Amino acid sequence: MPYRAPVQDYRFLMDHVVGFPAVAATDRFSEATTDMADAILTEAGKLCDDVLAPLNRNGDLHPAVLENGIVRTSPGFSDGYAAIAEGGWIGISADPEFGGMALPMTLTTAVNEMMASACLSLQLNPLMTQGQIEALEHHASDAIKELYLPKLISGEWCGTMNLTEPQAGSDVGALRSKAEPNGDGTFKISGQKIYISWADNDFTENVCHLVLARLPDAVDGVKGISLFMVPKRIPDENGAPGVANSLRVVSLEHKMGLHGSPTAVMEYDNAVGWLIGEEHAGLAAMFTMMNNARLGVGVQGVGVAEGAYQHAVTYAMDRKQGKASGAGTIIEHADVRRMLASMKTDIFAARGIALSCAVAIDMEQATGDVEWRDRAAFLTPIAKAFGTEVGMDVSHQGIQVHGGMGFIEETGAAQYSRDVRVTAIYEGTNGIQAMDLVARKMMDGGEAAMRLLDEIEQAAETAKATFPVLAEQVWSAAETLRETTEWLVSQTDMNDRFSGAVSYLMGFARVMGAHIHLTAAMQGDATRVKMAEFYIRRLLPEHVSYLAQARDGADAIMEFTNEELVA
């Protein structure tokens, strides 16, 4: 079925819900006018509709392969990537000194979601590059910036990040890759990395790997890790890709989804690398890239959800079965309508949370205000985890809407579910995101959370004059969330926080989603009002269960013995 980018939803959320006009009112982003934003969203939508969406099925049916050490990408991916690069979409938020547009992250986030809807396998490539661009802008030397950033922003070169190793998994501090000084400012990088997205391709001149490794004098753990730029081809004196570096793609993983995106095992054997940032401070530099990617992965989940929803609703409009009123297709059945309404309203909530996070990032960059910084930090794990959970749930329901045909690969419904599943694992699993939320993001005593809750309750108070019942439900839910937050920050045993962390994150997302829907309904549009009514009456009540679990503590979990869990 043809995909259509939800440009109107982005415009509505930006103009009326998430506060984008405040971003455009700053000196830094004064060029992001309504007309500019409309033009960006419209043109990106056309790219996704006409160029990228037709490639999605190709990536699934004709995966990337490794042939004689060379990665061959899926049919049409080369042309699709060229369209992304030539349109300037990789460097939307990048520094104009090196060819970027310096536009707000909010616009980049919207564009990235559209591209993920259209073809997630291909969109992963520019997303990795965008993260690398941001890491280099913040941490690289001027020489590295001048050489690499123009090429990355133009799309002539692309970027990856190399963290994970077979023995380490999510415990990055356990990595063993080594970096030895060459005596000329470069380093010899050796080691193996796994799960490297887009580690190679056949359509860019160079692939630039950011690699975490240890110097000879490094201490154990995360404080002994440094970050290095290790290109596939070593730039010559003119900055052009020169001789091949001593690295290779060992193999490509056989995955349940995202077949068009090559995920590699990489081997570095005394490859030439350049230090990025300070020695032994590599993880901090890499986290710049990872935080960028976490929001990006969150909107990948939302994007796939949108694609799955469009696929399901089209099928429901056409499929005739049973005795239903109206057109006689299954969209008239109450349970199908329930699924579609759940899908539609959850997507809107998750999209609003992601854009709210992006607005906070933009406002912090534009103003330097620490409260905006703290809000962006607080919302990032929620945007990532909730966005990907919505992606999995909506794609799962999309299969169900198709009934038995959803289980048949030819319909394409299952691809969305297979493709999106890994997003809950990317850039730190959703459990890790939740633990970060209740631990590091609560080191302020819950102040960032409370400021958000103050705004939600104030908006609900205002809405009571128009929607008294709905507004009271949102206000009451925010109060329950406030009490749960107070309970969390009072716990000194971190297992009491961690055991309910995922539930707390989901409960927070449910309440914030209700706030987004209520704010949208206040604009008076009849469809937005119906969406708010459905979400607040049907989905918001889940917060009660989530927050009860969050406050239950660790005893019910930790009292199981290993043997009891195994038996």
Coordinates of C-alpha atoms in Angstrom, one line a residue:
M1 CA 0.0 0.0 0.0
P2 CA 1.2 3.6 -0.6
Y3 CA 2.6 5.3 2.5
R4 CA 1.7 8.9 3.2
A5 CA 3.8 10.9 5.7
P6 CA 1.6 12.4 8.5
V7 CA 2.8 16.0 7.8
Q8 CA -0.4 17.5 9.2
D9 CA 0.1 15.8 12.6
Y10 CA 3.6 17.2 12.8
R11 CA 2.4 20.7 12.0
F12 CA -0.4 20.5 14.5
L13 CA 1.8 19.1 17.3
M14 CA 4.5 21.7 16.7
D15 CA 2.1 24.6 16.4
H16 CA -0.4 23.8 19.2
V17 CA 1.0 21.2 21.6
V18 CA 4.7 20.9 22.2
G19 CA 5.7 24.5 22.2
F20 CA 7.7 24.8 18.9
P21 CA 6.8 28.5 18.5
A22 CA 9.1 29.2 21.5
V23 CA 12.0 27.5 19.6
A24 CA 11.4 29.6 16.5
A25 CA 11.3 32.8 18.7
T26 CA 14.9 32.3 19.9
D27 CA 17.8 34.0 18.1
R28 CA 19.5 30.7 17.4
F29 CA 16.6 29.3 15.5
S30 CA 15.0 32.4 14.2
E31 CA 15.1 31.0 10.6
A32 CA 12.8 28.2 11.6
T33 CA 9.7 30.1 10.7
T34 CA 6.3 28.5 10.1
D35 CA 6.9 28.7 6.3
M36 CA 10.3 27.1 6.7
A37 CA 9.0 24.3 8.9
D38 CA 6.2 23.7 6.5
A39 CA 8.6 23.5 3.5
I40 CA 10.9 21.1 5.3
L41 CA 8.1 18.8 6.4
T42 CA 6.4 18.9 3.0
E43 CA 9.5 18.1 1.0
A44 CA 10.6 15.4 3.4
G45 CA 7.2 13.9 3.2
K46 CA 7.5 13.8 -0.6
L47 CA 10.9 12.1 -0.4
C48 CA 9.4 9.4 2.0
D49 CA 6.2 8.9 0.0
D50 CA 7.8 8.7 -3.5
V51 CA 11.3 7.5 -3.0
L52 CA 11.9 5.7 0.3
A53 CA 8.6 3.8 0.9
P54 CA 8.8 1.8 -2.3
L55 CA 12.2 0.4 -1.1
N56 CA 10.9 -1.0 2.2
R57 CA 9.8 -4.3 0.9
N58 CA 13.0 -4.7 -1.2
G59 CA 15.1 -4.5 2.0
D60 CA 13.0 -7.3 3.5
L61 CA 12.9 -9.6 0.5
H62 CA 16.5 -9.0 -0.8
P63 CA 18.8 -8.5 2.3
A64 CA 22.2 -7.0 2.3
V65 CA 24.8 -9.7 1.8
L66 CA 28.6 -10.0 2.3
E67 CA 30.4 -11.2 -0.9
N68 CA 34.1 -11.6 -0.9
G69 CA 34.5 -9.1 1.9
I70 CA 32.2 -6.5 0.2
V71 CA 28.7 -5.6 1.5
R72 CA 26.1 -5.5 -1.3
T73 CA 23.0 -3.6 -0.3
S74 CA 19.4 -4.2 -1.2
P75 CA 18.0 -3.1 -4.6
G76 CA 17.3 0.6 -4.8
F77 CA 19.1 1.5 -1.5
S78 CA 21.9 3.2 -3.3
D79 CA 19.5 5.5 -5.2
G80 CA 17.5 6.1 -2.0
Y81 CA 20.5 7.0 0.0
A82 CA 21.6 9.4 -2.8
A83 CA 18.2 11.1 -2.6
I84 CA 18.6 11.6 1.1
A85 CA 22.2 12.9 0.8
E86 CA 21.5 15.2 -2.1
G87 CA 18.5 16.7 -0.4
G88 CA 20.6 17.7 2.5
W89 CA 18.6 15.7 5.0
I90 CA 21.6 14.3 6.9
G91 CA 22.8 17.7 8.1
I92 CA 19.5 19.4 9.0
S93 CA 20.7 20.3 12.5
A94 CA 24.5 20.3 11.8
D95 CA 26.8 23.2 12.0
P96 CA 26.5 25.5 8.9
E97 CA 30.3 26.1 9.0
F98 CA 30.7 22.5 7.6
G99 CA 27.6 22.5 5.3
G100 CA 24.7 21.9 7.8
M101 CA 21.4 23.8 8.0
A102 CA 21.6 24.4 11.8
L103 CA 17.8 23.9 12.0
P104 CA 16.1 22.7 15.2
M105 CA 16.3 19.1 16.4
T106 CA 12.5 19.2 16.4
L107 CA 12.5 19.3 12.7
T108 CA 15.2 16.7 12.4
T109 CA 13.1 14.4 14.7
A110 CA 10.0 14.8 12.6
V111 CA 12.0 14.1 9.4
N112 CA 13.7 11.1 10.9
E113 CA 10.3 9.6 11.9
M114 CA 9.0 9.9 8.4
M115 CA 12.0 8.2 7.0
A116 CA 11.8 5.4 9.5
S117 CA 8.1 5.0 8.6
A118 CA 9.0 4.8 4.9
C119 CA 12.1 2.5 5.1
L120 CA 13.6 1.9 8.5
S121 CA 16.4 -0.3 7.2
L122 CA 17.8 2.5 5.1
Q123 CA 17.0 5.3 7.6
L124 CA 19.3 3.7 10.1
N125 CA 22.3 4.7 8.0
P126 CA 21.8 8.5 8.1
L127 CA 20.7 8.3 11.8
M128 CA 24.1 6.8 12.7
T129 CA 25.8 9.5 10.7
Q130 CA 23.8 12.3 12.4
G131 CA 24.9 11.0 15.8
Q132 CA 28.5 10.9 14.7
I133 CA 28.3 14.4 13.4
E134 CA 27.1 15.7 16.8
A135 CA 29.8 13.7 18.7
L136 CA 32.5 15.3 16.4
E137 CA 31.1 18.8 16.7
H138 CA 31.4 18.5 20.5
H139 CA 34.6 16.6 21.0
A140 CA 36.8 16.4 18.0
S141 CA 39.9 18.5 17.2
D142 CA 39.6 21.3 14.6
A143 CA 41.6 19.2 12.2
I144 CA 39.2 16.2 12.5
K145 CA 36.2 18.5 12.2
E146 CA 37.5 20.2 9.0
L147 CA 38.3 16.9 7.4
Y148 CA 35.3 14.7 8.4
L149 CA 32.3 16.9 9.0
P150 CA 31.8 18.3 5.5
K151 CA 32.0 14.7 4.1
L152 CA 29.6 13.3 6.7
I153 CA 27.1 16.2 6.4
S154 CA 27.1 15.9 2.6
G155 CA 26.6 12.1 2.8
E156 CA 29.7 11.4 0.7
W157 CA 30.9 9.5 3.8
C158 CA 28.8 7.9 6.5
G159 CA 29.4 7.1 10.2
T160 CA 29.0 4.3 12.7
M161 CA 29.6 3.7 16.4
N162 CA 31.4 0.7 17.7
L163 CA 30.7 -0.1 21.4
T164 CA 29.6 -3.7 21.9
E165 CA 32.0 -6.6 22.2
P166 CA 31.1 -10.3 22.5
Q167 CA 32.1 -10.7 26.1
A168 CA 30.8 -7.3 27.2
G169 CA 27.2 -6.8 26.0
S170 CA 25.7 -3.8 27.7
D171 CA 28.6 -3.7 30.1
V172 CA 30.7 -1.3 28.0
G173 CA 33.3 -1.1 30.8
A174 CA 34.3 -4.7 30.1
L175 CA 35.5 -4.0 26.6
R176 CA 39.0 -5.3 25.6
S177 CA 39.8 -3.5 22.3
K178 CA 43.2 -1.9 22.5
A179 CA 44.7 1.3 21.2
E180 CA 48.5 1.7 21.1
P181 CA 50.2 5.0 20.2
N182 CA 52.1 5.1 17.0
G183 CA 54.2 8.1 18.1
D184 CA 52.9 10.4 15.4
G185 CA 49.6 11.3 16.9
T186 CA 47.8 8.2 15.5
F187 CA 47.0 5.0 17.2
K188 CA 46.9 1.3 16.3
I189 CA 43.4 0.0 17.1
S190 CA 42.9 -3.8 17.6
G191 CA 39.8 -5.7 18.7
Q192 CA 36.5 -7.1 17.7
K193 CA 33.1 -5.3 17.8
I194 CA 29.6 -6.8 17.3
Y195 CA 26.2 -5.5 16.3
I196 CA 27.6 -2.7 14.2
S197 CA 24.7 -1.2 12.2
W198 CA 25.6 -0.2 8.6
A199 CA 29.3 -1.1 9.2
D200 CA 29.8 -1.1 5.4
N201 CA 27.9 -0.3 2.2
D202 CA 28.4 0.0 -1.5
F203 CA 27.2 3.5 -2.0
T204 CA 29.5 5.9 0.1
E205 CA 33.1 6.7 -0.6
N206 CA 34.1 6.0 3.0
V207 CA 32.7 4.6 6.2
C208 CA 33.9 6.3 9.4
H209 CA 33.9 4.2 12.5
L210 CA 33.9 5.7 16.0
V211 CA 35.5 3.0 18.1
L212 CA 35.9 2.6 21.9
A213 CA 39.2 1.1 23.0
R214 CA 41.7 1.2 25.9
L215 CA 45.1 2.8 25.9
P216 CA 48.0 0.9 27.5
D217 CA 47.8 2.9 30.7
A218 CA 44.0 2.7 31.0
V219 CA 42.4 1.7 34.3
D220 CA 39.7 -1.0 34.3
G221 CA 36.1 -0.1 33.8
V222 CA 34.4 2.8 32.1
K223 CA 37.0 5.4 33.2
G224 CA 39.7 3.8 31.1
I225 CA 37.9 4.0 27.8
S226 CA 39.0 6.3 24.9
L227 CA 37.3 7.1 21.6
F228 CA 38.9 6.9 18.2
M229 CA 38.0 7.7 14.6
V230 CA 38.9 4.7 12.5
P231 CA 38.0 5.2 8.8
K232 CA 37.5 2.3 6.3
R233 CA 39.9 4.2 4.0
I234 CA 42.6 6.5 5.3
P235 CA 42.2 10.0 3.9
D236 CA 45.2 11.1 1.8
E237 CA 46.8 14.5 1.9
N238 CA 43.9 16.0 -0.1
G239 CA 41.3 14.5 2.2
A240 CA 40.2 11.9 -0.3
P241 CA 39.7 8.3 0.7
G242 CA 43.1 6.6 0.2
V243 CA 44.5 3.2 1.1
A244 CA 42.4 0.7 2.9
N245 CA 42.7 0.6 6.6
S246 CA 43.4 -2.6 8.5
L247 CA 39.8 -3.5 9.4
R248 CA 37.2 -5.8 7.9
V249 CA 33.6 -7.0 8.1
V250 CA 33.9 -10.5 9.5
S251 CA 30.3 -11.4 9.0
L252 CA 26.7 -10.1 8.8
E253 CA 24.1 -11.1 11.3
H254 CA 21.1 -13.1 10.3
K255 CA 18.3 -11.2 11.9
M256 CA 14.6 -11.5 12.5
G257 CA 14.0 -8.2 10.8
L258 CA 15.7 -5.1 9.3
H259 CA 17.2 -7.4 6.6
G260 CA 18.1 -4.4 4.4
S261 CA 20.3 -3.0 7.2
P262 CA 23.7 -4.8 7.4
T263 CA 24.6 -5.5 11.0
A264 CA 28.2 -6.6 11.2
V265 CA 30.9 -8.2 13.3
M266 CA 33.9 -6.0 12.8
E267 CA 37.6 -6.8 13.3
Y268 CA 40.3 -4.2 13.8
D269 CA 43.9 -5.4 13.4
N270 CA 46.3 -2.5 14.1
A271 CA 44.0 -0.2 12.2
V272 CA 45.0 3.5 12.1
G273 CA 42.9 5.6 14.4
W274 CA 42.8 9.2 15.7
L275 CA 41.8 10.2 19.2
I276 CA 38.5 12.0 19.7
G277 CA 38.3 14.1 22.8
E278 CA 40.5 13.5 25.8
E279 CA 42.3 10.3 26.7
H280 CA 40.2 8.0 28.9
A281 CA 37.1 10.1 28.4
G282 CA 35.8 8.2 25.4
L283 CA 32.5 7.1 27.0
A284 CA 31.4 10.7 27.7
A285 CA 32.2 11.6 24.0
M286 CA 30.3 8.5 22.8
F287 CA 27.3 9.3 25.0
T288 CA 26.9 12.5 23.0
M289 CA 26.3 10.2 20.0
M290 CA 24.2 7.8 22.0
N291 CA 21.9 10.4 23.4
N292 CA 21.2 11.7 20.0
A293 CA 20.5 8.2 18.8
R294 CA 18.2 7.4 21.7
L295 CA 15.7 10.0 20.7
G296 CA 16.3 8.9 17.1
V297 CA 15.5 5.3 17.9
G298 CA 12.4 6.4 19.9
V299 CA 11.0 8.0 16.7
Q300 CA 12.0 5.0 14.7
G301 CA 9.5 3.1 16.9
V302 CA 6.9 5.7 16.3
G303 CA 7.6 5.7 12.6
V304 CA 7.2 2.0 12.2
A305 CA 4.0 2.2 14.2
E306 CA 2.7 4.8 11.7
G307 CA 3.6 2.6 8.8
A308 CA 1.9 -0.5 10.5
Y309 CA -1.2 1.6 11.3
Q310 CA -1.6 2.8 7.7
H311 CA -1.1 -0.7 6.4
A312 CA -3.7 -2.1 8.8
V313 CA -6.3 0.6 8.3
T314 CA -6.1 0.2 4.5
Y315 CA -6.7 -3.5 4.9
A316 CA -9.6 -2.9 7.3
M317 CA -11.2 -0.6 4.8
D318 CA -11.0 -3.2 2.0
R319 CA -11.5 -6.5 3.7
K320 CA -15.2 -7.7 3.6
Q321 CA -16.1 -10.3 6.3
G322 CA -19.1 -10.9 8.5
K323 CA -22.3 -9.0 8.8
A324 CA -21.3 -5.4 9.7
S325 CA -23.1 -2.2 9.2
G326 CA -22.1 0.4 6.7
A327 CA -19.7 -0.6 4.0
G328 CA -19.6 -4.2 5.2
T329 CA -15.8 -4.2 5.7
I330 CA -14.1 -5.2 8.9
I331 CA -13.4 -1.6 9.9
E332 CA -17.1 -1.5 10.9
H333 CA -16.5 -4.2 13.6
A334 CA -16.2 -2.9 17.1
D335 CA -13.1 -4.8 18.0
V336 CA -11.3 -3.8 14.9
R337 CA -12.2 -0.2 15.6
R338 CA -10.9 -0.6 19.1
M339 CA -7.6 -1.7 17.8
L340 CA -7.3 1.0 15.2
A341 CA -8.3 3.7 17.7
S342 CA -5.7 2.4 20.2
M343 CA -3.1 2.4 17.5
K344 CA -3.9 5.9 16.3
T345 CA -4.1 7.6 19.7
D346 CA -1.0 5.8 21.0
I347 CA 1.0 7.0 18.0
F348 CA -0.1 10.5 18.6
A349 CA 0.9 10.4 22.2
A350 CA 4.3 8.9 21.5
R351 CA 5.0 11.4 18.7
G352 CA 4.1 14.2 21.0
I353 CA 6.5 13.0 23.7
A354 CA 9.3 12.7 21.2
L355 CA 8.7 16.1 19.9
S356 CA 8.5 17.5 23.4
C357 CA 11.9 16.0 24.1
A358 CA 13.3 17.6 20.9
V359 CA 11.8 21.0 21.8
A360 CA 13.6 20.8 25.2
I361 CA 16.9 20.0 23.4
D362 CA 16.4 23.0 21.1
M363 CA 15.5 25.3 24.0
E364 CA 18.6 24.3 26.0
Q365 CA 20.8 24.9 22.9
A366 CA 19.2 28.2 22.3
T367 CA 19.1 29.5 25.8
G368 CA 21.6 27.5 27.9
D369 CA 18.9 27.2 30.6
V370 CA 19.7 24.2 32.9
E371 CA 16.0 23.5 33.4
W372 CA 15.6 22.9 29.7
R373 CA 18.8 20.7 29.8
D374 CA 17.3 18.7 32.7
R375 CA 14.0 18.3 30.9
A376 CA 15.6 17.0 27.8
A377 CA 17.7 14.6 29.8
F378 CA 14.6 13.4 31.7
L379 CA 12.4 13.0 28.6
T380 CA 15.1 11.1 26.5
P381 CA 14.7 7.7 28.1
I382 CA 10.9 8.1 28.1
A383 CA 10.8 9.1 24.4
K384 CA 13.1 6.2 23.5
A385 CA 11.4 3.5 25.5
F386 CA 7.8 4.5 25.1
G387 CA 8.3 5.2 21.4
T388 CA 9.7 1.8 20.8
E389 CA 7.1 0.0 23.0
V390 CA 4.4 1.7 21.0
G391 CA 6.1 0.6 17.8
M392 CA 6.1 -3.0 18.9
D393 CA 2.5 -2.9 20.2
V394 CA 1.0 -1.1 17.2
S395 CA 2.8 -3.4 14.7
H396 CA 1.6 -6.4 16.8
Q397 CA -2.0 -5.1 16.6
G398 CA -1.5 -4.5 12.9
I399 CA -1.0 -8.2 12.4
Q400 CA -4.1 -8.9 14.4
V401 CA -6.2 -6.5 12.3
H402 CA -5.2 -8.5 9.3
G403 CA -6.3 -11.7 11.0
G404 CA -4.9 -14.9 9.4
M405 CA -3.5 -12.8 6.5
G406 CA -1.3 -11.0 9.0
F407 CA 0.6 -14.2 9.5
I408 CA 1.2 -14.5 5.8
E409 CA 4.4 -12.8 4.7
E410 CA 3.0 -11.7 1.4
T411 CA 0.7 -9.1 3.0
G412 CA 3.8 -7.3 4.5
A413 CA 2.1 -6.8 7.9
A414 CA 4.6 -9.0 9.7
Q415 CA 7.6 -7.0 8.4
Y416 CA 6.7 -4.0 10.6
S417 CA 6.7 -6.2 13.7
R418 CA 10.0 -7.9 12.8
D419 CA 11.7 -4.7 11.9
V420 CA 10.7 -2.7 14.9
R421 CA 11.5 -5.3 17.5
V422 CA 15.2 -4.5 17.8
T423 CA 14.5 -0.8 18.6
A424 CA 13.6 -1.8 22.2
I425 CA 17.2 -3.1 22.4
Y426 CA 19.1 -0.5 20.5
E427 CA 21.1 2.2 22.3
G428 CA 20.5 0.6 25.7
T429 CA 17.5 -1.7 26.3
N430 CA 14.2 -0.2 27.5
G431 CA 15.0 -1.7 30.9
I432 CA 18.3 0.2 31.0
Q433 CA 16.4 3.4 29.9
A434 CA 14.0 2.9 32.7
M435 CA 16.7 2.3 35.3
D436 CA 18.5 5.5 34.1
L437 CA 15.2 7.4 34.5
V438 CA 14.7 6.3 38.2
A439 CA 18.3 6.6 39.2
R440 CA 20.5 9.1 37.4
K441 CA 17.6 11.3 36.2
M442 CA 16.3 11.4 39.7
M443 CA 19.6 12.6 41.3
D444 CA 17.9 16.0 41.4
G445 CA 15.4 14.7 43.9
G446 CA 12.8 14.4 41.2
E447 CA 12.7 18.2 40.5
A448 CA 12.7 17.8 36.7
A449 CA 9.8 15.3 37.0
M450 CA 7.9 17.6 39.4
R451 CA 8.2 20.6 37.0
L452 CA 6.7 18.5 34.2
L453 CA 3.9 17.4 36.6
D454 CA 3.2 21.0 37.6
E455 CA 2.7 21.9 33.9
I456 CA 0.4 18.9 33.3
E457 CA -1.7 19.8 36.3
Q458 CA -1.9 23.5 35.5
A459 CA -3.0 22.6 31.9
A460 CA -5.6 20.3 33.3
E461 CA -6.9 23.0 35.6
T462 CA -7.3 25.3 32.6
A463 CA -9.0 22.6 30.6
K464 CA -11.6 21.9 33.3
A465 CA -13.8 24.7 32.0
T466 CA -14.1 23.0 28.6
F467 CA -13.7 19.3 29.4
P468 CA -14.4 18.9 33.1
V469 CA -14.4 15.1 33.2
L470 CA -11.4 14.5 31.0
A471 CA -9.4 17.2 32.7
E472 CA -10.2 15.9 36.1
Q473 CA -9.0 12.4 35.1
V474 CA -5.7 13.8 33.8
W475 CA -5.2 15.9 36.9
S476 CA -5.9 13.0 39.2
A477 CA -3.5 10.8 37.2
A478 CA -0.8 13.4 37.5
E479 CA -1.3 13.5 41.3
T480 CA -0.9 9.7 41.5
L481 CA 2.3 10.0 39.4
R482 CA 3.5 12.8 41.7
E483 CA 3.0 10.6 44.8
T484 CA 4.8 7.7 43.1
T485 CA 7.7 10.0 42.2
E486 CA 8.0 11.1 45.8
W487 CA 8.0 7.5 46.9
L488 CA 10.7 6.6 44.3
V489 CA 13.2 9.3 45.3
S490 CA 12.8 8.3 49.0
Q491 CA 14.0 4.8 48.3
T492 CA 17.7 4.2 49.3
D493 CA 17.8 0.6 48.1
M494 CA 18.2 1.0 44.3
N495 CA 16.5 -2.4 43.7
D496 CA 13.3 -0.9 45.1
R497 CA 13.5 1.6 42.3
F498 CA 14.8 -0.7 39.6
S499 CA 12.2 -3.4 40.1
G500 CA 9.4 -1.0 39.2
A501 CA 11.4 1.2 36.8
V502 CA 9.8 0.0 33.5
S503 CA 6.4 0.4 35.1
Y504 CA 7.2 3.9 36.3
L505 CA 8.4 4.9 32.9
M506 CA 5.3 3.5 31.2
G507 CA 3.0 5.1 33.8
F508 CA 4.7 8.5 33.2
A509 CA 4.3 8.1 29.5
R510 CA 0.6 7.3 29.9
V511 CA 0.0 10.5 31.9
M512 CA 2.1 12.6 29.6
G513 CA 0.3 11.1 26.6
A514 CA -3.0 12.1 28.2
H515 CA -1.7 15.6 28.7
I516 CA -0.7 15.8 25.0
H517 CA -4.2 14.6 23.9
L518 CA -6.0 17.0 26.3
T519 CA -3.9 19.9 25.0
A520 CA -4.7 18.9 21.4
A521 CA -8.4 18.7 22.2
M522 CA -8.4 22.3 23.6
Q523 CA -7.9 23.5 20.0
G524 CA -11.5 22.5 19.3
D525 CA -11.0 20.1 16.4
A526 CA -13.7 17.4 16.6
T527 CA -11.4 14.6 15.6
R528 CA -8.8 15.6 18.2
V529 CA -11.5 15.7 20.9
K530 CA -12.6 12.2 20.0
M531 CA -9.0 11.0 20.1
A532 CA -8.5 12.6 23.6
E533 CA -11.7 11.0 24.9
F534 CA -10.6 7.6 23.7
Y535 CA -7.1 7.9 25.1
I536 CA -8.1 9.3 28.4
R537 CA -11.0 7.0 29.0
R538 CA -9.5 3.8 27.6
L539 CA -5.7 4.0 27.8
L540 CA -4.9 6.4 30.6
P541 CA -6.4 4.1 33.3
E542 CA -3.4 1.8 32.7
H543 CA -1.4 4.3 34.7
V544 CA -3.0 2.9 37.9
S545 CA -1.6 -0.5 37.4
Y546 CA 1.8 0.7 36.2
L547 CA 2.3 3.0 39.2
A548 CA 1.1 0.4 41.7
Q549 CA 3.8 -1.9 40.3
A550 CA 6.4 0.9 40.5
R551 CA 5.6 1.4 44.2
D552 CA 5.6 -2.3 45.1
G553 CA 9.4 -2.5 45.8
A554 CA 11.8 -5.3 45.2
D555 CA 10.7 -8.0 47.7
A556 CA 8.3 -9.8 45.4
I557 CA 11.1 -10.1 42.8
M558 CA 14.3 -10.5 44.8
E559 CA 12.9 -13.1 47.2
F560 CA 12.8 -15.7 44.4
T561 CA 15.9 -18.0 44.6
N562 CA 17.7 -18.8 41.3
E563 CA 16.6 -22.3 41.6
E564 CA 13.0 -21.3 41.9
L565 CA 13.2 -19.2 38.8
V566 CA 14.9 -22.1 36.9
A567 CA 12.5 -24.8 38.1

